[in-house]
mmCIF file of C-alpha atoms in Angstrom:
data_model
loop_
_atom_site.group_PDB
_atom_site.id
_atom_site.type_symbol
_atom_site.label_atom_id
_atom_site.label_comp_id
_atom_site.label_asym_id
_atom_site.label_seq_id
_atom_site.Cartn_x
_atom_site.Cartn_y
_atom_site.Cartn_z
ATOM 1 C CA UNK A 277 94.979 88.271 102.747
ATOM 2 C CA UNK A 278 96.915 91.355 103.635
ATOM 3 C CA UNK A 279 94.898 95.157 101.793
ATOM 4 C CA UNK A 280 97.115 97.187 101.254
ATOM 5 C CA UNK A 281 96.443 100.985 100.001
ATOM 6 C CA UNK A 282 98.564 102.316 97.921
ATOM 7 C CA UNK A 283 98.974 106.271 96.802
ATOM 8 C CA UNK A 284 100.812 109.454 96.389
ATOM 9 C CA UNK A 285 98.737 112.299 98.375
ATOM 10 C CA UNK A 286 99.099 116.047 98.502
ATOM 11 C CA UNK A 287 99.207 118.249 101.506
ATOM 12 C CA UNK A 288 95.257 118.871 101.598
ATOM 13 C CA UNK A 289 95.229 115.080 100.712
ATOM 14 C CA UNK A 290 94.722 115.813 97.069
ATOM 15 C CA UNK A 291 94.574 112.714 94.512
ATOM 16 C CA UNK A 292 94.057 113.733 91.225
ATOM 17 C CA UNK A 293 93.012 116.462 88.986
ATOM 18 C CA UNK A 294 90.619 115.658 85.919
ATOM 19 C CA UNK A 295 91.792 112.242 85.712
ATOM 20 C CA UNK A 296 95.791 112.216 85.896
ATOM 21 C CA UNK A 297 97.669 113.011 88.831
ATOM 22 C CA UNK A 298 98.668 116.341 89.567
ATOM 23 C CA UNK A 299 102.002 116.380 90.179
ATOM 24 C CA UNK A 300 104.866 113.402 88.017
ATOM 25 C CA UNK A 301 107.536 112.223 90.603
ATOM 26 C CA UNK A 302 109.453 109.401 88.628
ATOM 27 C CA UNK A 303 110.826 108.149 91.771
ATOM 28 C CA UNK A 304 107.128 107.351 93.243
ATOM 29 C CA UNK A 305 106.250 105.663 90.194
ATOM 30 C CA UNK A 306 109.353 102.901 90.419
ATOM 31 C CA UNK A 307 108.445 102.269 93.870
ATOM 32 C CA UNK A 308 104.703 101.540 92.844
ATOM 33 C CA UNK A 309 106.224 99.347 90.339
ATOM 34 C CA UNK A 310 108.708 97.626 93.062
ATOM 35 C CA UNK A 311 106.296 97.015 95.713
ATOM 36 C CA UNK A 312 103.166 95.931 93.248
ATOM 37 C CA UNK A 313 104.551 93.687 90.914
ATOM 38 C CA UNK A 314 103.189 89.760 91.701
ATOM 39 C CA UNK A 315 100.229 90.855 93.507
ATOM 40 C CA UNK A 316 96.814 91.779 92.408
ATOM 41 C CA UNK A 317 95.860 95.418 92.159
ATOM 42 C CA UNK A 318 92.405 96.648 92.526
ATOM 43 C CA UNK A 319 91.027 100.043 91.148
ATOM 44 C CA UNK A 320 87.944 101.973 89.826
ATOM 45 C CA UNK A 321 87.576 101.990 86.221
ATOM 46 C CA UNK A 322 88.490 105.709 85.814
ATOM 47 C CA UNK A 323 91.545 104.528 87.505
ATOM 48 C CA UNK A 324 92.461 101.923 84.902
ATOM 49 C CA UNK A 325 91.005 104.133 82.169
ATOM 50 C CA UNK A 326 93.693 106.717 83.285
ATOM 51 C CA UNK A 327 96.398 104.511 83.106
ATOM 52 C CA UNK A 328 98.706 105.606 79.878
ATOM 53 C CA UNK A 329 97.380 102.501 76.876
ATOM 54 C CA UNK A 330 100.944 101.723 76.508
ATOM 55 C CA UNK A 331 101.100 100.252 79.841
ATOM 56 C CA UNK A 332 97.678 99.057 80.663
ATOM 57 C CA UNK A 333 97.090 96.425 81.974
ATOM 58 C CA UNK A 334 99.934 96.585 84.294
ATOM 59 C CA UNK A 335 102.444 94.330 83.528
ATOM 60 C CA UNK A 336 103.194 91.059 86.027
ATOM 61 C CA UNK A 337 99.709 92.116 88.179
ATOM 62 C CA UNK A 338 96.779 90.801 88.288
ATOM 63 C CA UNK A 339 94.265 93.884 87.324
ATOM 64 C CA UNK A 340 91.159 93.712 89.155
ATOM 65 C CA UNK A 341 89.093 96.929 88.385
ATOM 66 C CA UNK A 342 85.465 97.516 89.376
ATOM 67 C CA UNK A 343 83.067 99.067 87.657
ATOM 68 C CA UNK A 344 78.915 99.574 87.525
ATOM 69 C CA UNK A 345 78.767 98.663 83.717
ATOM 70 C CA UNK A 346 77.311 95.319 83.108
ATOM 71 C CA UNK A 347 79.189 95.088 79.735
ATOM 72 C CA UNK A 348 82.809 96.573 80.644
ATOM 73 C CA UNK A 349 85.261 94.744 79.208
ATOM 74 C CA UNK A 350 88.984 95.225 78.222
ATOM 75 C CA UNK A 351 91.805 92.400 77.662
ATOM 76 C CA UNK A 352 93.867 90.892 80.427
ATOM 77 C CA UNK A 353 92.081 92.565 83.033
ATOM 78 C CA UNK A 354 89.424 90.739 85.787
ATOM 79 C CA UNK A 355 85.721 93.123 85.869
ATOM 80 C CA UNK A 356 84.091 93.257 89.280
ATOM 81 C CA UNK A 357 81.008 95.180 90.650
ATOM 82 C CA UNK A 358 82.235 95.544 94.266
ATOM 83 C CA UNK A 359 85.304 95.352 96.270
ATOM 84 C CA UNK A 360 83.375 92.489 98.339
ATOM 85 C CA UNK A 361 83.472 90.445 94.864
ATOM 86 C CA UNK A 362 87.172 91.247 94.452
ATOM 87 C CA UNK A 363 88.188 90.364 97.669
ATOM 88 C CA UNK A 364 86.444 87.639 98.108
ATOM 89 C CA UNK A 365 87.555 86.160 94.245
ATOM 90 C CA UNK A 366 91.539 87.123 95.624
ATOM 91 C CA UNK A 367 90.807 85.317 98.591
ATOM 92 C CA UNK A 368 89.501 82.068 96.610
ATOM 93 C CA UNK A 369 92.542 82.849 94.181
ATOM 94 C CA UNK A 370 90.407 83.659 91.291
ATOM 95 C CA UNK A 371 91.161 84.204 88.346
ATOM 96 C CA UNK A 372 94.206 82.214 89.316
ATOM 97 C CA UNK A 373 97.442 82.752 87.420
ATOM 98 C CA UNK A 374 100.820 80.851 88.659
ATOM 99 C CA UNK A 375 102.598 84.155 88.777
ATOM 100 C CA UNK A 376 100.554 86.221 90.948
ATOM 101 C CA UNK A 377 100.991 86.235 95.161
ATOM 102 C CA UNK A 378 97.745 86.380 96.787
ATOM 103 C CA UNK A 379 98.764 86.887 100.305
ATOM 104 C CA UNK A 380 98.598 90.719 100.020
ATOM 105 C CA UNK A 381 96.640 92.829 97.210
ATOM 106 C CA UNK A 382 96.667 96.896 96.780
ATOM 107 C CA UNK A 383 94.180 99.123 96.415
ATOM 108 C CA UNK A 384 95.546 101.698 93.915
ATOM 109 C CA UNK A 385 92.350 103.360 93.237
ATOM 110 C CA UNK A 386 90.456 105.793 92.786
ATOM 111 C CA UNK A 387 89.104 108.090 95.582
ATOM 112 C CA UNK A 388 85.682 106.238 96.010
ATOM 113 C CA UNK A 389 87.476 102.860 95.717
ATOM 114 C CA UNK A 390 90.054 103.949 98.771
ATOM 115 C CA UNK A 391 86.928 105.379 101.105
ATOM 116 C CA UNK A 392 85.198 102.001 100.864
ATOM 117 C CA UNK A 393 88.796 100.067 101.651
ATOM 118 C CA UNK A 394 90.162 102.021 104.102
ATOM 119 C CA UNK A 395 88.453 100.305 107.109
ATOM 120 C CA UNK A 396 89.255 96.720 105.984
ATOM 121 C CA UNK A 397 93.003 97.786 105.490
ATOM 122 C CA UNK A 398 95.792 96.756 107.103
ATOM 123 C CA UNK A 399 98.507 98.401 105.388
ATOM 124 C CA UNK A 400 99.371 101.751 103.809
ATOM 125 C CA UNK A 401 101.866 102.930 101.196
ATOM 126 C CA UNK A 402 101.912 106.395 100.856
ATOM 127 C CA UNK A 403 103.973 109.218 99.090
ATOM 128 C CA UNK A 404 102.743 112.385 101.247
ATOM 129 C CA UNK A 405 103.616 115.386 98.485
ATOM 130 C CA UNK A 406 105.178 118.288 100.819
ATOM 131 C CA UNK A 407 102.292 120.890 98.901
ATOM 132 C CA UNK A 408 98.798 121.678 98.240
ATOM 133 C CA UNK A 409 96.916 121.184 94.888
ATOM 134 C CA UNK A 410 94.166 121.898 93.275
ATOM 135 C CA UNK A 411 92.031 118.731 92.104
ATOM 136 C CA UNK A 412 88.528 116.742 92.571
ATOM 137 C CA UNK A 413 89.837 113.461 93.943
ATOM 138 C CA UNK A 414 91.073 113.110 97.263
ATOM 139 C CA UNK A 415 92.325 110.449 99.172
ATOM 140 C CA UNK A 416 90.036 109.390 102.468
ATOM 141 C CA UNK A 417 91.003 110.803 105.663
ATOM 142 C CA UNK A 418 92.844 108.937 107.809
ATOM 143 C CA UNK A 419 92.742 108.699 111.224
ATOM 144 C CA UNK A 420 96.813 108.337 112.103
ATOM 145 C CA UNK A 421 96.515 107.474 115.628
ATOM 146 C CA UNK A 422 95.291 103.904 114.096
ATOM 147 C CA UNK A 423 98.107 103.321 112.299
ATOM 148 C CA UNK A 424 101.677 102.732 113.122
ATOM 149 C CA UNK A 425 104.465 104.290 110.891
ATOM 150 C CA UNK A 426 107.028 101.411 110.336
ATOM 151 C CA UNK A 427 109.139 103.339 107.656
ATOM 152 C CA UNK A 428 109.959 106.808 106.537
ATOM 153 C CA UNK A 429 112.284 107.845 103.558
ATOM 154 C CA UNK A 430 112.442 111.623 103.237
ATOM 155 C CA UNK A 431 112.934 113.018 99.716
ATOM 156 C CA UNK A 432 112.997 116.569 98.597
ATOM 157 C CA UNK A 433 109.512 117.705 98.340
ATOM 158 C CA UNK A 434 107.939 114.815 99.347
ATOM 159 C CA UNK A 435 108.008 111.100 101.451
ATOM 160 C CA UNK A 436 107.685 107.599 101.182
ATOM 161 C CA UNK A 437 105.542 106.343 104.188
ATOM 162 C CA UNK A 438 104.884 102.936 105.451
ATOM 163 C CA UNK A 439 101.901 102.294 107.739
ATOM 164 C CA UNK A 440 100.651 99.397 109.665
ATOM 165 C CA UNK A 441 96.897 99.476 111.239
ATOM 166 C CA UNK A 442 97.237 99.108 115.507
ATOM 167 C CA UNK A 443 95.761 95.764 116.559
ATOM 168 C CA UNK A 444 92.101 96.746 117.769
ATOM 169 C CA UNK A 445 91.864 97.063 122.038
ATOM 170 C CA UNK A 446 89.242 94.897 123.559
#
């Protein structure tokens, strides 16, 4: 199965701000919907607690979120206490719903849920924000001479990057 992390950064590699995301490009969210939909996304619970009520659980995805409390629960989403449990449950296709491709799932947060995935990925999707921001989430640093851009679309004000991780030397 294919990881896959998926985010919009700043400049100083800024996240989020007090929950929510500092900056709204509309443009950034349809390609999060284009490129997620039919896989399984993984994120913190802070992540899916940030996620607008109207829209949560994300539509035609499999939400996979991870949290520390015993007794979390929401409807139509799949609780985990580690990103070892989720991958491995992805890998064995559980839960398993007809709909959902399990060749490739994304990481779509939050900070501490894209530090502990970053080594085991092999893809990125990132919108690099062309300015600095004030916030208390940041993305992981990245070490870019891994990683292999494949695709670039510039915008005004910000990017749309595709990365793939270099196969390791022996």
């Amino acid at each position: 199965m294919e990881l896959t992390l998926i985010a919009a950064l700043a400049k100083n590699n800024v996240i989020g701000k007090d929950g929510q995301t500092p900056w709204y490009i509309p443009e950034d969210l349809q390609r999060f919907k284009l490129l997620t939909v039919g896989y399984p996304v993984i994120m913190g619970r802070k992540t899916y607690e940030s996620i607008p009520e109207k829209v949560r659980p994300l539509k035609k995805r499999l939400n996979v979120v991870l949290t520390q409390q015993d007794d979390y629960n929401s409807n139509g989403i799949y609780v985990v206490h580690s990103l070892e449990d989720a991958l491995s449950s992805l890998q064995e296709k559980r839960p398993f719903q007809e709909e959902i491709n399990y060749d490739r799932a994304f990481v779509i947060g939050g900070g501490s849920i894209y530090r502990e995935a970053l080594p085991r990925a092999n893809r990125l999707e990132l919108t690099h924000v062309h300015k600095e921001y004030e916030g208390d989430t940041l993305f992981p640093k990245v070490n870019f001479d891994e990683w292999v851009e494949t695709e670039h679309l510039e915008r005004n004000g910000y990017s749309f990057s595709t990365y793939i991780r270099k196969p390791k030397r022996e």
